[in-house]
Each structure stands twice: as structure tokens, then as C-alpha cells.
Amino acid sequence: MIADNIFILTGAGISAESGLATFRDADGLWEGYPVMEVASIQAYDRNPARVLEFYNLRRAQQLNAKPNRAHVALAQLEAHWRAHGGSVTICTQNVDSLHEQAGSTRVIHMHGEINKARCHDCGDVTLADGDLSPALGCAACGRIGGMRPHIVWFGETPLEMDAIYDALATADLFVSIGTSGAVYPAAGFVSAVRRAGAPTMEMNLEPSENAEAFDLARYGKAGDVVPEWVTDMIKLSALR
Ligand code: BJW
């Protein structure tokens, strides 16, 4: 294998060609909402109905979205690598389920999942693919009004950080796809892997904010560059 354990970080750009808006492509407006007014716990505490309405809109869009060529190619890479004794771990900042729909099985959702709700009081997480409202009650503790999207907002701790750091520690190739490199801790993963000596590469429409931290880059739409890269990787692995 050219790299036994591949760690792939994905961001909103990989889902853009599935029709889902990226986070920073409209002057800081996201589906017309100022970002900090919908993606922080302060915004939720100030006006829970508004934040729930924003996530209800996005949940409805995401339920109809289908994986694109980039998601499918990554699932093919994982299957090929697994069959040859390697591993491909996808750590996604996205809250959609397009990697899973495409067939990827090792997916970490560090910023949560939009089709789940979490009780603000007892922390219970449940599947919730319909609208959330302040009138909903928690099935576990019974409290009304505390059901929020299972999403990591600014100022909150990302999920599964131990699993992420474990996978980063054993990675011998780090690949970042469709993320602006503007949000931490995800934007810092590349530097950690590089310090440990593994090669790093980004695929994006344009150089990301931390582009200088990568050894290699392929620029273009994810639906074009990711399948090309996967084809190259599978060919290269056959030569070894
Ligand atoms: C294409 C394409 C195509 C388009 N093909 N490409 C000062 C300095 C450093 C850090 C901080 C600071 N002040 C505060 C912080 C921390 C803060 C932070 O990073 N703030 C920054 C704004 C500076 N971070 C946090 O608060 C995080 N928590 C934290 O740090 O806790 C402490 C802790 C750390 C470690 C261990 C333990 C504790 C939490 C961050 C939560 C982020 N949440 C959001 C919203 C929730 C998810 C949702 O609702 O969907 O997550 S914000 C938003 O940004 C969303 C995304 O997941 C995330 C990243 O965005 P992403 O994916 O990169 O999207 P875009 O739009 O930015 O970029 C898209 C890219 O795609 C672009 O480059 C395009 O060119 C490209 N593209 N079309 C290929 N077709």
C-alpha cells in the first residue's frame, strides 16, 4: 500500500454539487442568515424558535440531497483499501449523511448530524428527521422545550475528538476536501499530521486559508478532482 491508513477531512465543498450551500460562499450569509445568528449557543438561547426554523429549512434540503461523484469515489477508495488491508477514515465537518449514503462506513461527524436531535438538559440523542419546535418534549427526561439539533455550534466542543486524534496519530496520508480551513480545531489537523511526518494534500475549488500547510494540492470541483485522485490511488496501489 502507498499509505496504509488514510485520514480524509471533508467540508461543505464536497456536498456543494449535491445542491447544499457551503458556509462561507455568500458574504457570510448562509441560506440568507448571518452565520453567528444561527450557529452559536448564544443565538439559540436568545431566540430558539429562529435557530430551530433555520435548521428545519436545512434539514428538509438535506433529506432530499443525493451523494455526488466525490462521495461515491471516496466510498470506492475505502472498499478498495479495506480489501487490501488498509483503512480510510472520513472525518466530516458536514452534518449531512451523504458519505454514508454513498457507502462509506468509517465516518466521524465532528460537528454533529442534522437528522438527530439532542436534549439540552439530559443530553439524550435521538433520530429526528422532521421539524423541531420549542413545543417538543424529550423522550428520555420528559422536559419540554429543550430539544435542539444535534449540531456543534461555535464555542461548543466538537464530537468524538478522542477517536479523531487516534485516527490522526496513525494516519500516513492526510487529505482535506472542500473545506475553507477557517474553523478550528479541524483547520489545525493538517499541521499536527505534518509535524508527525505524514504527507498532506488538499482538494478544493481554490486554495484554502491554510493552503500553505499542505504538501500537495489539486484544485477544481470535488466531483471532478476527487474521482480522478481515487483512480490514481487505486492504480498506484496496484503497482506496489
Ligand atoms: C468546493 C466546491 C466544490 C465550494 N468542490 N470545493 C480564534 C482563533 C482560532 C480558533 C477560534 C478563535 N475564536 C474561536 C475559535 C474556535 C472556533 C473557530 O474556529 N472559530 C473560527 C471562526 C475562527 N471553533 C469552535 O468554536 C469549535 N469548537 C472548539 O474549538 O471547541 C474547543 C475545543 C477544541 C478541540 C478540542 C476540544 C475543544 C466549534 C466549531 C463548530 C463549527 N460549527 C459549524 C456549524 C455547525 C454545522 C452546521 O450547522 O452545518 O460547522 S460552523 C461551519 O463551519 C460548519 C462547518 O462544518 C464549518 C467549516 O466550514 P467548511 O466546511 O470549511 O465550509 P466553508 O463554507 O467555510 O468552505 C467551503 C469550501 O469549499 C470553500 O473553500 C470553497 O472554495 C470550497 N468549495 N464548492 C470543491 N464544488
Tab-separated table of C-alpha atoms and ligand atoms in Angstrom:
chain	number	residue	atom	x	y	z
A	1	MET	CA	0.000	0.000	0.000
A	2	ILE	CA	1.232	3.525	-0.729
A	3	ALA	CA	-0.402	4.578	2.539
A	4	ASP	CA	-1.972	2.085	4.942
A	5	ASN	CA	-4.168	4.471	6.863
A	6	ILE	CA	-5.712	7.405	5.015
A	7	PHE	CA	-7.397	10.187	7.002
A	8	ILE	CA	-9.801	12.326	4.967
A	9	LEU	CA	-11.248	15.588	6.320
A	10	THR	CA	-14.267	16.837	4.391
A	11	GLY	CA	-16.151	20.126	4.464
A	12	ALA	CA	-19.117	21.825	2.846
A	13	GLY	CA	-17.432	21.959	-0.597
A	14	ILE	CA	-17.788	18.197	-1.087
A	15	SER	CA	-21.568	18.479	-0.789
A	16	ALA	CA	-21.889	21.628	-2.950
A	17	GLU	CA	-22.507	19.600	-6.114
A	18	SER	CA	-25.276	17.747	-4.268
A	19	GLY	CA	-27.078	21.091	-4.069
A	20	LEU	CA	-26.190	22.005	-0.452
A	21	ALA	CA	-24.997	25.573	0.132
A	22	THR	CA	-21.497	25.990	1.550
A	23	PHE	CA	-20.968	28.011	4.662
A	24	ARG	CA	-18.855	30.953	3.518
A	25	ASP	CA	-19.728	31.411	-0.134
A	26	ALA	CA	-22.329	34.202	0.201
A	27	ASP	CA	-20.622	37.037	2.085
A	28	GLY	CA	-21.032	35.334	5.459
A	29	LEU	CA	-24.712	34.755	4.825
A	30	TRP	CA	-25.817	31.156	4.976
A	31	GLU	CA	-29.146	30.487	3.320
A	32	GLY	CA	-29.686	34.220	3.922
A	33	TYR	CA	-28.968	34.055	7.679
A	34	PRO	CA	-25.891	35.712	9.304
A	35	VAL	CA	-23.748	32.804	10.463
A	36	MET	CA	-23.278	33.716	14.142
A	37	GLU	CA	-27.015	34.348	14.496
A	38	VAL	CA	-27.827	30.717	13.853
A	39	ALA	CA	-24.726	28.660	14.673
A	40	SER	CA	-23.987	29.599	18.290
A	41	ILE	CA	-25.473	28.644	21.638
A	42	GLN	CA	-25.936	32.368	22.374
A	43	ALA	CA	-28.158	32.677	19.282
A	44	TYR	CA	-30.160	29.632	20.392
A	45	ASP	CA	-30.569	30.965	23.950
A	46	ARG	CA	-31.703	34.358	22.563
A	47	ASN	CA	-34.173	33.032	20.037
A	48	PRO	CA	-34.573	29.234	19.934
A	49	ALA	CA	-37.516	29.356	17.506
A	50	ARG	CA	-35.430	31.226	14.905
A	51	VAL	CA	-32.494	28.824	15.161
A	52	LEU	CA	-34.804	25.797	15.003
A	53	GLU	CA	-36.513	27.294	11.922
A	54	PHE	CA	-33.133	27.687	10.187
A	55	TYR	CA	-32.202	24.083	10.917
A	56	ASN	CA	-35.683	22.872	9.878
A	57	LEU	CA	-35.056	24.502	6.479
A	58	ARG	CA	-31.632	22.896	6.140
A	59	ARG	CA	-32.859	19.501	7.362
A	60	ALA	CA	-35.570	19.486	4.678
A	61	GLN	CA	-32.965	20.313	1.975
A	62	GLN	CA	-30.534	17.676	3.196
A	63	LEU	CA	-33.106	14.909	3.372
A	64	ASN	CA	-33.582	15.287	-0.402
A	65	ALA	CA	-29.871	15.532	-1.277
A	66	LYS	CA	-28.079	12.669	-3.003
A	67	PRO	CA	-24.362	11.803	-2.898
A	68	ASN	CA	-22.314	13.120	-5.814
A	69	ARG	CA	-19.321	11.660	-7.676
A	70	ALA	CA	-16.902	12.740	-4.940
A	71	HIS	CA	-18.801	10.919	-2.153
A	72	VAL	CA	-19.104	7.813	-4.340
A	73	ALA	CA	-15.387	7.837	-5.211
A	74	LEU	CA	-14.398	8.018	-1.519
A	75	ALA	CA	-16.627	5.024	-0.744
A	76	GLN	CA	-14.891	3.116	-3.584
A	77	LEU	CA	-11.495	4.085	-2.165
A	78	GLU	CA	-12.491	2.793	1.275
A	79	ALA	CA	-13.713	-0.548	-0.148
A	80	HIS	CA	-10.511	-0.977	-2.186
A	81	TRP	CA	-8.235	-0.061	0.717
A	82	ARG	CA	-10.113	-2.344	3.149
A	83	ALA	CA	-9.840	-5.254	0.696
A	84	HIS	CA	-6.050	-4.727	0.699
A	85	GLY	CA	-5.652	-4.461	4.467
A	86	GLY	CA	-5.658	-0.665	4.779
A	87	SER	CA	-8.148	1.818	6.157
A	88	VAL	CA	-9.841	5.048	5.075
A	89	THR	CA	-11.327	7.184	7.838
A	90	ILE	CA	-13.542	10.111	6.871
A	91	CYS	CA	-13.850	12.873	9.429
A	92	THR	CA	-16.522	15.205	8.142
A	93	GLN	CA	-17.470	18.663	9.337
A	94	ASN	CA	-20.708	18.232	7.410
A	95	VAL	CA	-23.950	17.412	9.143
A	96	ASP	CA	-25.451	15.639	6.109
A	97	SER	CA	-25.349	11.852	5.657
A	98	LEU	CA	-24.063	11.813	2.064
A	99	HIS	CA	-20.871	9.875	2.862
A	100	GLU	CA	-22.925	7.087	4.466
A	101	GLN	CA	-25.460	7.144	1.628
A	102	ALA	CA	-22.582	6.674	-0.824
A	103	GLY	CA	-21.358	3.602	1.117
A	104	SER	CA	-18.551	4.900	3.359
A	105	THR	CA	-18.556	3.018	6.668
A	106	ARG	CA	-15.864	4.765	8.772
A	107	VAL	CA	-17.361	8.241	9.104
A	108	ILE	CA	-16.907	10.570	12.068
A	109	HIS	CA	-19.290	13.554	12.236
A	110	MET	CA	-17.284	16.016	14.307
A	111	HIS	CA	-19.915	18.818	14.005
A	112	GLY	CA	-22.931	16.560	14.539
A	113	GLU	CA	-25.731	15.246	12.356
A	114	ILE	CA	-28.761	17.207	11.238
A	115	ASN	CA	-31.093	14.198	11.284
A	116	LYS	CA	-30.648	13.849	15.051
A	117	ALA	CA	-31.913	15.910	17.996
A	118	ARG	CA	-30.320	16.284	21.416
A	119	CYS	CA	-31.961	17.220	24.696
A	120	HIS	CA	-30.309	20.397	26.018
A	121	ASP	CA	-30.984	19.161	29.565
A	122	CYS	CA	-30.222	15.435	29.779
A	123	GLY	CA	-28.088	15.096	26.607
A	124	ASP	CA	-30.147	12.232	25.138
A	125	VAL	CA	-29.642	11.945	21.349
A	126	THR	CA	-32.464	10.645	19.121
A	127	LEU	CA	-33.129	10.309	15.411
A	128	ALA	CA	-35.284	13.254	14.277
A	129	ASP	CA	-35.835	13.709	10.566
A	130	GLY	CA	-38.875	16.012	10.965
A	131	ASP	CA	-39.110	19.621	12.146
A	132	LEU	CA	-38.024	20.538	15.679
A	133	SER	CA	-40.056	23.078	17.672
A	134	PRO	CA	-39.907	24.606	21.176
A	135	ALA	CA	-43.059	22.583	21.997
A	136	LEU	CA	-41.300	19.202	21.640
A	137	GLY	CA	-40.572	17.082	24.703
A	138	CYS	CA	-37.607	14.797	25.421
A	139	ALA	CA	-38.495	11.078	25.318
A	140	ALA	CA	-35.803	10.347	27.944
A	141	CYS	CA	-36.311	13.032	30.634
A	142	GLY	CA	-39.721	14.414	29.642
A	143	ARG	CA	-38.693	18.069	29.666
A	144	ILE	CA	-40.494	20.249	27.123
A	145	GLY	CA	-38.613	22.872	25.106
A	146	GLY	CA	-35.053	21.563	25.261
A	147	MET	CA	-34.847	19.565	22.016
A	148	ARG	CA	-32.143	21.150	19.819
A	149	PRO	CA	-30.381	19.968	16.659
A	150	HIS	CA	-27.503	17.536	17.346
A	151	ILE	CA	-25.084	20.099	15.921
A	152	VAL	CA	-21.841	21.565	17.267
A	153	TRP	CA	-22.125	25.338	17.348
A	154	PHE	CA	-19.311	27.876	17.810
A	155	GLY	CA	-17.966	27.712	21.332
A	156	GLU	CA	-19.035	24.079	21.809
A	157	THR	CA	-16.713	21.068	21.907
A	158	PRO	CA	-16.645	19.051	18.661
A	159	LEU	CA	-17.700	15.412	18.909
A	160	GLU	CA	-15.529	12.267	19.026
A	161	MET	CA	-12.266	14.167	19.475
A	162	ASP	CA	-10.546	11.133	21.067
A	163	ALA	CA	-11.398	8.943	18.045
A	164	ILE	CA	-10.234	11.726	15.714
A	165	TYR	CA	-6.878	12.192	17.458
A	166	ASP	CA	-6.367	8.394	17.489
A	167	ALA	CA	-7.003	8.205	13.730
A	168	LEU	CA	-4.755	11.237	13.072
A	169	ALA	CA	-1.951	9.623	15.089
A	170	THR	CA	-1.935	6.535	12.856
A	171	ALA	CA	-2.524	8.334	9.542
A	172	ASP	CA	0.165	8.029	6.901
A	173	LEU	CA	-1.693	10.264	4.450
A	174	PHE	CA	-3.916	13.257	5.285
A	175	VAL	CA	-6.327	14.581	2.654
A	176	SER	CA	-8.587	17.601	3.050
A	177	ILE	CA	-11.508	18.082	0.654
A	178	GLY	CA	-13.810	21.095	0.206
A	179	THR	CA	-13.113	22.961	3.406
A	180	SER	CA	-12.044	26.591	3.778
A	181	GLY	CA	-9.623	25.868	6.639
A	182	ALA	CA	-11.262	28.657	8.645
A	183	VAL	CA	-12.770	26.726	11.542
A	184	TYR	CA	-10.794	25.090	14.351
A	185	PRO	CA	-9.932	22.517	15.564
A	186	ALA	CA	-10.453	20.917	12.095
A	187	ALA	CA	-8.236	23.542	10.405
A	188	GLY	CA	-5.357	22.511	12.677
A	189	PHE	CA	-5.396	18.774	11.898
A	190	VAL	CA	-3.133	19.182	8.854
A	191	SER	CA	-0.343	20.778	10.883
A	192	ALA	CA	-0.499	18.015	13.513
A	193	VAL	CA	-0.196	15.280	10.871
A	194	ARG	CA	2.548	17.131	9.030
A	195	ARG	CA	4.584	17.555	12.226
A	196	ALA	CA	4.311	13.773	12.641
A	197	GLY	CA	5.850	13.369	9.163
A	198	ALA	CA	2.916	12.158	7.040
A	199	PRO	CA	2.229	13.715	3.618
A	200	THR	CA	-0.727	16.095	3.314
A	201	MET	CA	-2.872	17.122	0.372
A	202	GLU	CA	-5.854	19.371	-0.241
A	203	MET	CA	-8.545	19.267	-2.898
A	204	ASN	CA	-10.660	22.386	-3.155
A	205	LEU	CA	-12.071	24.866	-5.669
A	206	GLU	CA	-9.349	27.321	-4.674
A	207	PRO	CA	-6.503	27.433	-2.129
A	208	SER	CA	-7.943	27.254	1.387
A	209	GLU	CA	-6.991	29.635	4.204
A	210	ASN	CA	-4.359	27.135	5.415
A	211	ALA	CA	-3.169	26.097	1.932
A	212	GLU	CA	0.494	26.609	2.864
A	213	ALA	CA	0.250	23.720	5.343
A	214	PHE	CA	-0.278	21.156	2.546
A	215	ASP	CA	2.471	19.366	0.599
A	216	LEU	CA	0.260	18.785	-2.455
A	217	ALA	CA	-2.938	20.223	-3.907
A	218	ARG	CA	-5.449	19.525	-6.654
A	219	TYR	CA	-7.812	22.408	-7.431
A	220	GLY	CA	-11.194	22.060	-9.112
A	221	LYS	CA	-14.679	20.846	-8.334
A	222	ALA	CA	-14.765	17.943	-5.895
A	223	GLY	CA	-16.940	15.972	-8.341
A	224	ASP	CA	-14.033	16.121	-10.839
A	225	VAL	CA	-10.825	16.075	-8.799
A	226	VAL	CA	-11.808	13.502	-6.162
A	227	PRO	CA	-12.717	10.683	-8.628
A	228	GLU	CA	-9.514	11.453	-10.611
A	229	TRP	CA	-7.425	11.214	-7.438
A	230	VAL	CA	-9.137	7.978	-6.344
A	231	THR	CA	-8.455	6.436	-9.764
A	232	ASP	CA	-4.789	7.451	-9.434
A	233	MET	CA	-4.552	5.996	-5.924
A	234	ILE	CA	-6.052	2.661	-6.978
A	235	LYS	CA	-3.686	2.463	-9.975
A	236	LEU	CA	-0.679	3.335	-7.793
A	237	SER	CA	-1.617	0.725	-5.200
A	238	ALA	CA	-1.689	-1.946	-7.932
A	239	LEU	CA	1.923	-1.085	-8.878
A	240	ARG	CA	3.206	-1.821	-5.351
B	1	BJW	C1	-15.700	23.444	-3.207
B	1	BJW	C2	-16.782	23.342	-4.043
B	1	BJW	C3	-16.771	22.268	-4.913
B	1	BJW	C4	-17.106	25.081	-2.857
B	1	BJW	N1	-15.752	21.406	-4.889
B	1	BJW	N2	-14.687	22.582	-3.193
B	1	BJW	C5	-9.774	32.303	17.107
B	1	BJW	C6	-8.740	31.563	16.556
B	1	BJW	C7	-8.837	30.168	16.411
B	1	BJW	C8	-9.984	29.497	16.825
B	1	BJW	C9	-11.006	30.238	17.377
B	1	BJW	C10	-10.909	31.619	17.518
B	1	BJW	N3	-12.057	32.073	18.082
B	1	BJW	C11	-12.877	30.998	18.285
B	1	BJW	C12	-12.245	29.882	17.864
B	1	BJW	C13	-12.774	28.485	17.860
B	1	BJW	C14	-13.896	28.329	16.862
B	1	BJW	C15	-13.397	28.772	15.482
B	1	BJW	O1	-12.713	28.050	14.782
B	1	BJW	N4	-13.784	29.976	15.057
B	1	BJW	C16	-13.322	30.486	13.751
B	1	BJW	C17	-14.441	31.276	13.114
B	1	BJW	C18	-12.052	31.272	13.982
B	1	BJW	N5	-14.220	26.934	16.838
B	1	BJW	C19	-15.133	26.422	17.655
B	1	BJW	O2	-15.791	27.125	18.418
B	1	BJW	C20	-15.283	24.914	17.660
B	1	BJW	N6	-15.138	24.423	18.987
B	1	BJW	C21	-13.957	24.487	19.632
B	1	BJW	O3	-12.959	24.969	19.141
B	1	BJW	O4	-14.013	23.926	20.891
B	1	BJW	C22	-12.784	23.906	21.647
B	1	BJW	C23	-12.175	22.529	21.555
B	1	BJW	C24	-11.292	22.224	20.528
B	1	BJW	C25	-10.692	20.957	20.467
B	1	BJW	C26	-10.988	20.010	21.405
B	1	BJW	C27	-11.878	20.308	22.417
B	1	BJW	C28	-12.468	21.572	22.492
B	1	BJW	C29	-16.661	24.506	17.167
B	1	BJW	C30	-16.842	24.820	15.722
B	1	BJW	C31	-18.257	24.500	15.302
B	1	BJW	C32	-18.497	24.847	13.838
B	1	BJW	N7	-19.860	24.698	13.564
B	1	BJW	C33	-20.323	24.939	12.190
B	1	BJW	C34	-21.867	24.956	12.168
B	1	BJW	C35	-22.459	23.669	12.590
B	1	BJW	C36	-22.633	22.686	11.447
B	1	BJW	C37	-23.807	23.049	10.561
B	1	BJW	O5	-24.775	23.675	11.014
B	1	BJW	O6	-23.755	22.669	9.382
B	1	BJW	O7	-19.807	23.963	11.286
B	1	BJW	S1	-19.688	26.477	11.551
B	1	BJW	C38	-19.424	25.894	9.884
B	1	BJW	O8	-18.014	25.928	9.578
B	1	BJW	C39	-19.860	24.433	9.898
B	1	BJW	C40	-18.796	23.810	9.068
B	1	BJW	O9	-18.712	22.438	9.393
B	1	BJW	C41	-17.561	24.589	9.446
B	1	BJW	C42	-16.468	24.534	8.425
B	1	BJW	O10	-16.880	25.087	7.210
B	1	BJW	P1	-16.406	24.406	5.845
B	1	BJW	O11	-16.919	23.032	5.764
B	1	BJW	O12	-14.949	24.597	5.692
B	1	BJW	O13	-17.239	25.250	4.774
B	1	BJW	P2	-16.878	26.666	4.106
B	1	BJW	O14	-18.130	27.206	3.524
B	1	BJW	O15	-16.139	27.536	5.035
B	1	BJW	O16	-15.867	26.305	2.935
B	1	BJW	C43	-16.282	25.564	1.801
B	1	BJW	C44	-15.076	25.335	0.908
B	1	BJW	O17	-15.474	24.517	-0.158
B	1	BJW	C45	-14.511	26.639	0.308
B	1	BJW	O18	-13.101	26.628	0.463
B	1	BJW	C46	-14.901	26.546	-1.180
B	1	BJW	O19	-13.904	27.101	-2.032
B	1	BJW	C47	-14.988	25.043	-1.379
B	1	BJW	N8	-15.903	24.627	-2.422
B	1	BJW	N9	-17.623	24.441	-3.790
B	1	BJW	C48	-14.714	21.628	-4.029
B	1	BJW	N10	-17.786	22.101	-5.809
